[in-house]
């Protein structure tokens, strides 16, 4: 995937040298599961997304404990601005200026969505080539 990054970078005039260096640094610091999570978020608009979501729901709703590291890794992707953080809805009586940030581990957090920078990294790394089985196995 890092090889694809370099190959694709040659065709991206919209990515400066400094930005490319920053993106490379981000890509190198991500765990394999974070790359797979980016691939999953990038596929949210693909044809296979519905079947992938159904299978993930089936696997995650089993009577087994969920991997505690998964939401932490998603939260880190949000901190790095590669995926949009889930937004907490303001409830009646909540004070203005309160903490509206929630974690991907909170109920109702929803699916991660790529930011513009996340989409660029997804494209440069060709994360669309991550096999669906890798996505399923990472959950």
CSV table of C-alpha atoms in Angstrom, one decimal:
chain,number,residue,atom,x,y,z
A,1,UNK,CA,0.0,0.0,0.0
A,2,UNK,CA,2.9,2.4,0.6
A,3,UNK,CA,4.2,1.5,-2.8
A,4,UNK,CA,0.9,2.5,-4.3
A,5,UNK,CA,1.1,5.7,-2.3
A,6,UNK,CA,4.4,6.6,-4.1
A,7,UNK,CA,3.1,5.5,-7.5
A,8,UNK,CA,-0.2,7.4,-7.2
A,9,UNK,CA,1.5,10.5,-5.9
A,10,UNK,CA,3.3,11.1,-9.2
A,11,UNK,CA,-0.2,11.7,-10.8
A,12,UNK,CA,-1.5,14.1,-8.1
A,13,UNK,CA,-0.5,17.7,-8.9
A,14,UNK,CA,-2.9,18.8,-6.2
A,15,UNK,CA,-0.6,17.3,-3.4
A,16,UNK,CA,2.4,19.5,-2.5
A,17,UNK,CA,5.7,18.0,-1.4
A,18,UNK,CA,5.0,19.1,2.2
A,19,UNK,CA,1.5,17.6,2.2
A,20,UNK,CA,2.8,14.4,0.7
A,21,UNK,CA,5.4,14.2,3.4
A,22,UNK,CA,2.7,14.7,6.1
A,23,UNK,CA,0.4,12.1,4.5
A,24,UNK,CA,3.3,9.6,4.3
A,25,UNK,CA,4.0,10.2,8.0
A,26,UNK,CA,0.4,9.5,8.8
A,27,UNK,CA,0.2,6.4,6.7
A,28,UNK,CA,3.4,5.0,8.3
A,29,UNK,CA,2.1,5.5,11.9
A,30,UNK,CA,-1.2,3.8,11.4
A,31,UNK,CA,-1.8,0.3,12.5
A,32,UNK,CA,-2.9,-2.4,10.0
A,33,UNK,CA,-6.3,-2.4,11.6
A,34,UNK,CA,-6.6,1.4,11.2
A,35,UNK,CA,-5.7,1.1,7.5
A,36,UNK,CA,-8.4,-1.6,7.3
A,37,UNK,CA,-10.9,0.7,9.1
A,38,UNK,CA,-10.1,3.4,6.6
A,39,UNK,CA,-10.8,0.9,3.8
A,40,UNK,CA,-14.1,0.1,5.5
A,41,UNK,CA,-15.1,3.7,5.8
A,42,UNK,CA,-14.0,4.3,2.2
A,43,UNK,CA,-16.3,1.5,1.0
A,44,UNK,CA,-19.3,3.0,2.6
A,45,UNK,CA,-20.4,4.3,-0.9
A,46,UNK,CA,-19.3,1.1,-2.8
A,47,UNK,CA,-21.7,-1.5,-4.1
A,48,UNK,CA,-20.5,-4.1,-1.6
A,49,UNK,CA,-21.2,-1.8,1.4
A,50,UNK,CA,-24.6,-3.3,2.2
A,51,UNK,CA,-23.4,-6.9,2.4
A,52,UNK,CA,-20.3,-5.8,4.3
A,53,UNK,CA,-22.5,-3.9,6.8
A,54,UNK,CA,-24.8,-6.8,7.2
A,55,UNK,CA,-22.0,-9.2,7.9
A,56,UNK,CA,-20.3,-6.8,10.3
A,57,UNK,CA,-23.6,-6.4,12.2
A,58,UNK,CA,-24.0,-10.2,12.4
A,59,UNK,CA,-20.4,-10.6,13.7
A,60,UNK,CA,-20.5,-7.8,16.2
A,61,UNK,CA,-23.9,-8.8,17.6
A,62,UNK,CA,-22.8,-12.2,18.8
A,63,UNK,CA,-22.7,-13.0,22.5
A,64,UNK,CA,-19.0,-12.3,22.7
A,65,UNK,CA,-17.2,-9.3,24.1
A,66,UNK,CA,-16.3,-6.6,21.6
A,67,UNK,CA,-12.7,-5.8,21.1
A,68,UNK,CA,-12.1,-2.8,23.4
A,69,UNK,CA,-9.3,-1.5,21.1
A,70,UNK,CA,-11.6,-1.0,18.1
A,71,UNK,CA,-13.3,2.2,19.2
A,72,UNK,CA,-10.0,3.6,20.5
A,73,UNK,CA,-8.4,3.1,17.1
A,74,UNK,CA,-11.4,4.7,15.4
A,75,UNK,CA,-11.2,7.6,17.9
A,76,UNK,CA,-7.5,8.0,17.0
A,77,UNK,CA,-8.4,8.2,13.3
A,78,UNK,CA,-10.9,10.9,14.2
A,79,UNK,CA,-8.2,12.8,16.2
A,80,UNK,CA,-6.0,12.6,13.1
A,81,UNK,CA,-8.9,14.0,11.1
A,82,UNK,CA,-9.0,11.0,8.8
A,83,UNK,CA,-12.6,10.1,9.7
A,84,UNK,CA,-15.3,12.5,11.0
A,85,UNK,CA,-15.9,12.1,14.7
A,86,UNK,CA,-19.4,11.0,15.7
A,87,UNK,CA,-21.5,14.0,16.8
A,88,UNK,CA,-23.5,13.9,20.0
A,89,UNK,CA,-27.0,15.3,19.6
A,90,UNK,CA,-27.9,18.1,22.0
A,91,UNK,CA,-30.5,17.0,24.4
A,92,UNK,CA,-33.1,19.1,26.2
A,93,UNK,CA,-31.6,21.0,29.1
A,94,UNK,CA,-28.0,20.6,28.0
A,95,UNK,CA,-25.9,23.6,28.6
A,96,UNK,CA,-24.5,25.6,25.7
A,97,UNK,CA,-20.8,25.1,25.1
A,98,UNK,CA,-20.8,21.6,26.7
A,99,UNK,CA,-18.7,18.8,25.4
A,100,UNK,CA,-20.5,17.5,22.3
A,101,UNK,CA,-17.8,15.0,21.3
A,102,UNK,CA,-18.5,11.4,21.6
A,103,UNK,CA,-16.5,8.2,21.1
A,104,UNK,CA,-17.0,5.5,18.6
A,105,UNK,CA,-17.4,3.3,21.6
A,106,UNK,CA,-20.5,5.2,22.7
A,107,UNK,CA,-24.0,3.8,21.8
A,108,UNK,CA,-25.3,5.3,18.7
A,109,UNK,CA,-22.0,6.5,17.4
A,110,UNK,CA,-22.7,5.2,13.9
A,111,UNK,CA,-20.3,4.3,11.1
A,112,UNK,CA,-17.1,6.3,10.5
A,113,UNK,CA,-17.0,8.5,7.4
A,114,UNK,CA,-13.9,9.6,5.7
A,115,UNK,CA,-12.9,13.3,5.8
A,116,UNK,CA,-11.4,14.9,2.7
A,117,UNK,CA,-7.9,14.1,4.0
A,118,UNK,CA,-9.0,10.5,4.8
A,119,UNK,CA,-10.4,10.1,1.3
A,120,UNK,CA,-7.1,11.4,-0.2
A,121,UNK,CA,-5.1,8.9,1.8
A,122,UNK,CA,-7.6,6.1,0.9
A,123,UNK,CA,-7.0,6.9,-2.8
A,124,UNK,CA,-3.3,7.3,-2.6
A,125,UNK,CA,-2.8,4.0,-0.7
A,126,UNK,CA,-5.4,2.3,-2.9
A,127,UNK,CA,-7.2,1.0,0.2
A,128,UNK,CA,-10.0,-0.1,-2.1
A,129,UNK,CA,-7.8,-3.1,-2.7
A,130,UNK,CA,-8.0,-4.3,0.9
A,131,UNK,CA,-9.8,-7.7,0.7
A,132,UNK,CA,-13.3,-7.7,2.2
A,133,UNK,CA,-12.2,-10.7,4.4
A,134,UNK,CA,-9.5,-8.5,6.0
A,135,UNK,CA,-12.2,-6.0,6.9
A,136,UNK,CA,-14.4,-8.7,8.4
A,137,UNK,CA,-11.4,-10.3,10.3
A,138,UNK,CA,-10.4,-7.0,11.8
A,139,UNK,CA,-13.6,-6.6,13.7
